[in-house]
PDB file of C-alpha atoms in Angstrom:
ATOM      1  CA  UNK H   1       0.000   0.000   0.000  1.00  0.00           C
ATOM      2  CA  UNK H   2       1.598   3.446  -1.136  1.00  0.00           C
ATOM      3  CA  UNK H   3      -0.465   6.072   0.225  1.00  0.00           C
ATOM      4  CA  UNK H   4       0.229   7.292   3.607  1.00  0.00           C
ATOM      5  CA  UNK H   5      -2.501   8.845   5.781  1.00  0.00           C
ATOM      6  CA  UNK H   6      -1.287  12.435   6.523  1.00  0.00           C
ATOM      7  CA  UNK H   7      -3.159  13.036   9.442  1.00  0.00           C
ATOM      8  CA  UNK H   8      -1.035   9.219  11.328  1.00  0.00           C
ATOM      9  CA  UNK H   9       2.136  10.413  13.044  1.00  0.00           C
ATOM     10  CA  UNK H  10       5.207   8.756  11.434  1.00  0.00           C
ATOM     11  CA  UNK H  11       6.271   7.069  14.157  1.00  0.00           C
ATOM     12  CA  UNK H  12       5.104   6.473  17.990  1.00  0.00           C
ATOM     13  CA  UNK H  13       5.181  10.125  20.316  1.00  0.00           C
ATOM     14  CA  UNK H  14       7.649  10.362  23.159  1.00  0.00           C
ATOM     15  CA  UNK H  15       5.868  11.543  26.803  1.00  0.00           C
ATOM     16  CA  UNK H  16       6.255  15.093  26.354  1.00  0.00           C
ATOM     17  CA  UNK H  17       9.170  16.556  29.110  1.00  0.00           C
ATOM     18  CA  UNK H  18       6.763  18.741  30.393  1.00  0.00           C
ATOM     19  CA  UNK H  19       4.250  15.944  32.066  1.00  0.00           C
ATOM     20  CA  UNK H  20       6.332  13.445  34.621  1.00  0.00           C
ATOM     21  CA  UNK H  21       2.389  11.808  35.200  1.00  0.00           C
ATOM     22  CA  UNK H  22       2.822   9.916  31.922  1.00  0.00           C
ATOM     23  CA  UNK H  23       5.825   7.069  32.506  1.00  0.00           C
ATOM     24  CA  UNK H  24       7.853   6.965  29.147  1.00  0.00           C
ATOM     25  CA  UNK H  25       8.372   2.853  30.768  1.00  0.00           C
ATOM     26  CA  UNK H  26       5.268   0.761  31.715  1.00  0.00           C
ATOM     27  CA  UNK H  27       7.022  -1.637  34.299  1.00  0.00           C
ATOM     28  CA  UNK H  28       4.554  -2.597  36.363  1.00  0.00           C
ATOM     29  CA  UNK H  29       0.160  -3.121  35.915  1.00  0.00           C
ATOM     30  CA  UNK H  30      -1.854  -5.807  34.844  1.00  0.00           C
ATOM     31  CA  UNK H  31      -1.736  -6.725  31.129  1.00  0.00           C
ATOM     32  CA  UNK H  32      -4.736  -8.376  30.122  1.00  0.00           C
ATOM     33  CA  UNK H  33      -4.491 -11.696  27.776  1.00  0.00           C
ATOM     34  CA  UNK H  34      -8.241 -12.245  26.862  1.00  0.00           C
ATOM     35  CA  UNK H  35      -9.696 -14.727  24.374  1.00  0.00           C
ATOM     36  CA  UNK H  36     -13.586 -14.469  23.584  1.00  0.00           C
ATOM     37  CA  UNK H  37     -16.243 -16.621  25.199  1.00  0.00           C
ATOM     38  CA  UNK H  38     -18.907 -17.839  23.332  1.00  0.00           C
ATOM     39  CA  UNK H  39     -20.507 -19.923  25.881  1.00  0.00           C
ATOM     40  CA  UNK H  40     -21.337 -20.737  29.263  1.00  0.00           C
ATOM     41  CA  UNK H  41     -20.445 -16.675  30.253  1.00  0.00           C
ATOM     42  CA  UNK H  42     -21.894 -13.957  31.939  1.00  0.00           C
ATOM     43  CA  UNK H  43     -21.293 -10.166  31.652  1.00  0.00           C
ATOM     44  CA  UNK H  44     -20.452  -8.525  34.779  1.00  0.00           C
ATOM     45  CA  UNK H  45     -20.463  -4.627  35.430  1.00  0.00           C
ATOM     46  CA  UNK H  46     -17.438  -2.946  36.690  1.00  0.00           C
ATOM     47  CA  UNK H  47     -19.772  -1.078  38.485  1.00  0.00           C
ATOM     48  CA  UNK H  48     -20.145  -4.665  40.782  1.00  0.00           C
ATOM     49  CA  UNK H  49     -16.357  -5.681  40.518  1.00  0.00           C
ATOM     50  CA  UNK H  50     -14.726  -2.494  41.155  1.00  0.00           C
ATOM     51  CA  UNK H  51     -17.157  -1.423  43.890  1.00  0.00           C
ATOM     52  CA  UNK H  52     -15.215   0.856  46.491  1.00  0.00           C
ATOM     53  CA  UNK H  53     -17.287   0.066  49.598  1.00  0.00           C
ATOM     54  CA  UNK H  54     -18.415  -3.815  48.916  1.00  0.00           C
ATOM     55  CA  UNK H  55     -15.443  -6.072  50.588  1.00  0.00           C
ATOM     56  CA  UNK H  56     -13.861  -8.555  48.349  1.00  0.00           C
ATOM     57  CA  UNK H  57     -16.085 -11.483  49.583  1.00  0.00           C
ATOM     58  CA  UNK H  58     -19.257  -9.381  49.157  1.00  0.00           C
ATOM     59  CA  UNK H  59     -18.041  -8.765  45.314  1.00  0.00           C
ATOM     60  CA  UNK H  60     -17.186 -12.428  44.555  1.00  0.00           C
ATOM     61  CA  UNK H  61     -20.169 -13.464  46.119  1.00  0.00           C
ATOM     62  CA  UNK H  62     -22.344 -11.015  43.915  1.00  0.00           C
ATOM     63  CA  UNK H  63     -20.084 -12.048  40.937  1.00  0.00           C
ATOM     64  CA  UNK H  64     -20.800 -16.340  41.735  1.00  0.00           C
ATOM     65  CA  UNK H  65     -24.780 -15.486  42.190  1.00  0.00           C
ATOM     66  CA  UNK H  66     -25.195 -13.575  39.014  1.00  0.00           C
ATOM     67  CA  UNK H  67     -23.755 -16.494  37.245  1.00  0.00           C
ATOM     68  CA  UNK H  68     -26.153 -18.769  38.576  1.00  0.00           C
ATOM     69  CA  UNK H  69     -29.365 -19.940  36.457  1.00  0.00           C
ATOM     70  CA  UNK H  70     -32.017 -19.066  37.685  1.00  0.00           C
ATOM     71  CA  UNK H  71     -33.785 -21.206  40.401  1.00  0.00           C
ATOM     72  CA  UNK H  72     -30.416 -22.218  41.783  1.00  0.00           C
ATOM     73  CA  UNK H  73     -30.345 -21.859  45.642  1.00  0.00           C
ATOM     74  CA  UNK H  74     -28.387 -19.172  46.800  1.00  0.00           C
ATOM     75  CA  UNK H  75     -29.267 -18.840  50.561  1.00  0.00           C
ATOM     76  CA  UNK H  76     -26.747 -18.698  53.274  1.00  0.00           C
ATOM     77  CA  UNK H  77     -26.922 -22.884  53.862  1.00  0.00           C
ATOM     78  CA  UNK H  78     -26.288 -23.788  49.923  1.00  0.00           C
ATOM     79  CA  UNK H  79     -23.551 -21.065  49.866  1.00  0.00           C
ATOM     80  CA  UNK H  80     -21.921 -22.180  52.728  1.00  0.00           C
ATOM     81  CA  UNK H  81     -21.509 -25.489  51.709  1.00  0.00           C
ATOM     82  CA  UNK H  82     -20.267 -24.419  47.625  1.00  0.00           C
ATOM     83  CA  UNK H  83     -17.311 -21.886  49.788  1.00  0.00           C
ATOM     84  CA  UNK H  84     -14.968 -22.466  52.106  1.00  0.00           C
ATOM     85  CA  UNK H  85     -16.228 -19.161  53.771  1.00  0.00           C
ATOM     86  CA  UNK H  86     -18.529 -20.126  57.411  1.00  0.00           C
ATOM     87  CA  UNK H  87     -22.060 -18.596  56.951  1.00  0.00           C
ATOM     88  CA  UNK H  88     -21.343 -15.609  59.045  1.00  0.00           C
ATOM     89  CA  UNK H  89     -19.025 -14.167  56.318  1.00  0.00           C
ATOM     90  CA  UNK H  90     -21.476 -15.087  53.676  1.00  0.00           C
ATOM     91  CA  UNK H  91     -24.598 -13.960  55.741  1.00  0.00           C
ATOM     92  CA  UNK H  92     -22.188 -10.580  56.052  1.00  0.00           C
ATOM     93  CA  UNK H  93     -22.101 -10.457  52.420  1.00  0.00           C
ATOM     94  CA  UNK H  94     -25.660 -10.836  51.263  1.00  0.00           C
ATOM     95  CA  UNK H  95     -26.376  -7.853  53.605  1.00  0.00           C
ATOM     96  CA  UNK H  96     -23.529  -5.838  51.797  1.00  0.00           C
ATOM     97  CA  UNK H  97     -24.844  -6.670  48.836  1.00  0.00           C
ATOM     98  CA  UNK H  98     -28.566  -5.816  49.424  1.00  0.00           C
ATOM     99  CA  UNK H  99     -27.373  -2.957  51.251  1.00  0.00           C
ATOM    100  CA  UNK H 100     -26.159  -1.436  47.666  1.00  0.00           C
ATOM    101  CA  UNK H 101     -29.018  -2.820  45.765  1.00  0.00           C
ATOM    102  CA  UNK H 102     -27.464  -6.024  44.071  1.00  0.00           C
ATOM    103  CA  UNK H 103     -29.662  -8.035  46.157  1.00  0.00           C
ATOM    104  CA  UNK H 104     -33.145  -8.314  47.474  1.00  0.00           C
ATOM    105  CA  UNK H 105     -34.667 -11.189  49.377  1.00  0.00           C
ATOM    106  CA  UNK H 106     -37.708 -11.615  50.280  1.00  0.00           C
ATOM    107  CA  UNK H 107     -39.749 -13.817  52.290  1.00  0.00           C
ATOM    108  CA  UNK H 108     -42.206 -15.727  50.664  1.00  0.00           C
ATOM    109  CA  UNK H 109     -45.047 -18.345  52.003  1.00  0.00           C
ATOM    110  CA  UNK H 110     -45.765 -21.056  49.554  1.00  0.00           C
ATOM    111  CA  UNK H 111     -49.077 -22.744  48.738  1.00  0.00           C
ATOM    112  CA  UNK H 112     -48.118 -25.777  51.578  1.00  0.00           C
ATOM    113  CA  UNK H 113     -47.665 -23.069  54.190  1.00  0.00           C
ATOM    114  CA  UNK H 114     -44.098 -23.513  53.997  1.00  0.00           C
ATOM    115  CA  UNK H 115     -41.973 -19.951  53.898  1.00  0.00           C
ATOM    116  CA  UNK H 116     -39.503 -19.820  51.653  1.00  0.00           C
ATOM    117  CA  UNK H 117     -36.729 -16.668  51.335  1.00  0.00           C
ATOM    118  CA  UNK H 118     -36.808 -16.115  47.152  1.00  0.00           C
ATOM    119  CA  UNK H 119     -33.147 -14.327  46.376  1.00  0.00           C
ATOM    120  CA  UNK H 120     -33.593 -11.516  43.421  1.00  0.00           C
ATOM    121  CA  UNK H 121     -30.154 -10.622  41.830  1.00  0.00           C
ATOM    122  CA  UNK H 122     -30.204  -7.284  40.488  1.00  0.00           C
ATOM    123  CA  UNK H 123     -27.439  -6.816  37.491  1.00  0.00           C
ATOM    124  CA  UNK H 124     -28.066  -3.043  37.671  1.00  0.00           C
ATOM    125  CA  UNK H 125     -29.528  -1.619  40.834  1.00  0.00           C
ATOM    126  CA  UNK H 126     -31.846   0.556  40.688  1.00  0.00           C
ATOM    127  CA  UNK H 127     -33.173  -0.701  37.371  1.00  0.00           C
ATOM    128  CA  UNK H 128     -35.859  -2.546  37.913  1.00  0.00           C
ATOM    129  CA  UNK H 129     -37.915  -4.612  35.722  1.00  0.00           C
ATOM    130  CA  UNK H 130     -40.235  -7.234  35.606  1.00  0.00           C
ATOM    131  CA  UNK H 131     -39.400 -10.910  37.461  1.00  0.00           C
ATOM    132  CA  UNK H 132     -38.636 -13.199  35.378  1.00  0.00           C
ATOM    133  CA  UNK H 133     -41.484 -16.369  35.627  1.00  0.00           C
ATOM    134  CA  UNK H 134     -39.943 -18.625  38.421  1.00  0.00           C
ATOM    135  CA  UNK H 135     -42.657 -20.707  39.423  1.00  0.00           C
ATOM    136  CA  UNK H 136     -42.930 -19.442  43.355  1.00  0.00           C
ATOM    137  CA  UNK H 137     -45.642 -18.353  44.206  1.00  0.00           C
ATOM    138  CA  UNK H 138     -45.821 -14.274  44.298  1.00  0.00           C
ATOM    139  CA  UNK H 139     -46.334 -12.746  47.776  1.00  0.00           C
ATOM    140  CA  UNK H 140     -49.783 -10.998  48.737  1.00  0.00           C
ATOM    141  CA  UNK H 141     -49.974  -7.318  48.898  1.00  0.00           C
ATOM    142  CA  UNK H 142     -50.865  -6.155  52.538  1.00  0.00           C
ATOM    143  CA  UNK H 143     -51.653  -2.878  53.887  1.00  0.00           C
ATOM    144  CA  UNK H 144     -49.548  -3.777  56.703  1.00  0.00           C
ATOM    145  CA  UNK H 145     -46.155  -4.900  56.207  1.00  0.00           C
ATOM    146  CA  UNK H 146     -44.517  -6.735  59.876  1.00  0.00           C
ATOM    147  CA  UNK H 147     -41.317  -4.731  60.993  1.00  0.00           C
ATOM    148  CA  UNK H 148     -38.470  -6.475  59.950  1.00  0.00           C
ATOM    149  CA  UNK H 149     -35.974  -8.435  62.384  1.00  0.00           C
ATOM    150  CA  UNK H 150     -33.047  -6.407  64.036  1.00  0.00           C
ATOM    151  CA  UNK H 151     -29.854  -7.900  62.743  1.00  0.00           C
ATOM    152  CA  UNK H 152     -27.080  -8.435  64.641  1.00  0.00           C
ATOM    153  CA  UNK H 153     -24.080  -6.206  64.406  1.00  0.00           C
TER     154      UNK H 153
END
């Protein structure tokens, strides 16, 4: 190819003297070797993974239950038993996560009288939309709601 774009620099531009910010030598950083996945995947916001005040377990945690297919358990028992974490650090986690809004759970009583806690992972919080069809049964709408339980500190 013989024509040259006239507008591309000849050759790669030094840091300019005047900014020390801009290292002239990357020594150091992660380098990223990524190949494509076309299956079994999920997308993950950075919003999630890079989240200043959720603790690393809190993150990972969010990061394993968005992966899951829907209907999976994800309570504090059937997490505690996939991770090597005890279910206080996991029980700590689901509350930072629904504390930001990546979580809601809700308890829900089922047509045998059983009550059953249904976990809704939120991708996005504060965008909500509509559940997707699960099968449990959806809870009644009461003009009064009981106060919730105190957790413990």
């Amino acid at each position: 190819m013989d024509t040259q774009n006239p507008s591309a620099p000849p050759r790669a531009q030094s840091a300019p003297a005047d900014n020390p910010d801009r290292s002239r030598h990357h020594t150091g950083g992660v380098i990223h070797e990524n190949t494509r996945h076309t299956e079994r995947f999920v997308v993950i916001g950075n919003h999630l993974t890079q989240h200043k005040e959720l603790s690393l377990l809190a993150i990972g945690l969010g990061c394993h239950i968005q992966s899951l297919p829907t209907g999976t358990p994800a309570d504090i028992k059937s997490l505690a038993s996939r991770f090597k974490e005890g279910t206080t650090r996991i029980a700590a986690a689901l509350r930072e996560l629904e504390t930001h809004g990546y979580l809601r759970r809700e308890r829900v009583r089922t047509a045998t009288g059983r009550i059953i806690t249904r976990t809704i992972s939120c991708n996005q919080p504060g965008h909500r939309r509509e559940p997707a069809d699960t099968g449990c049964p959806t809870p009644p709408r009461t003009a009064h709601r009981p106060e919730p339980r105190p957790r413990k500190a």
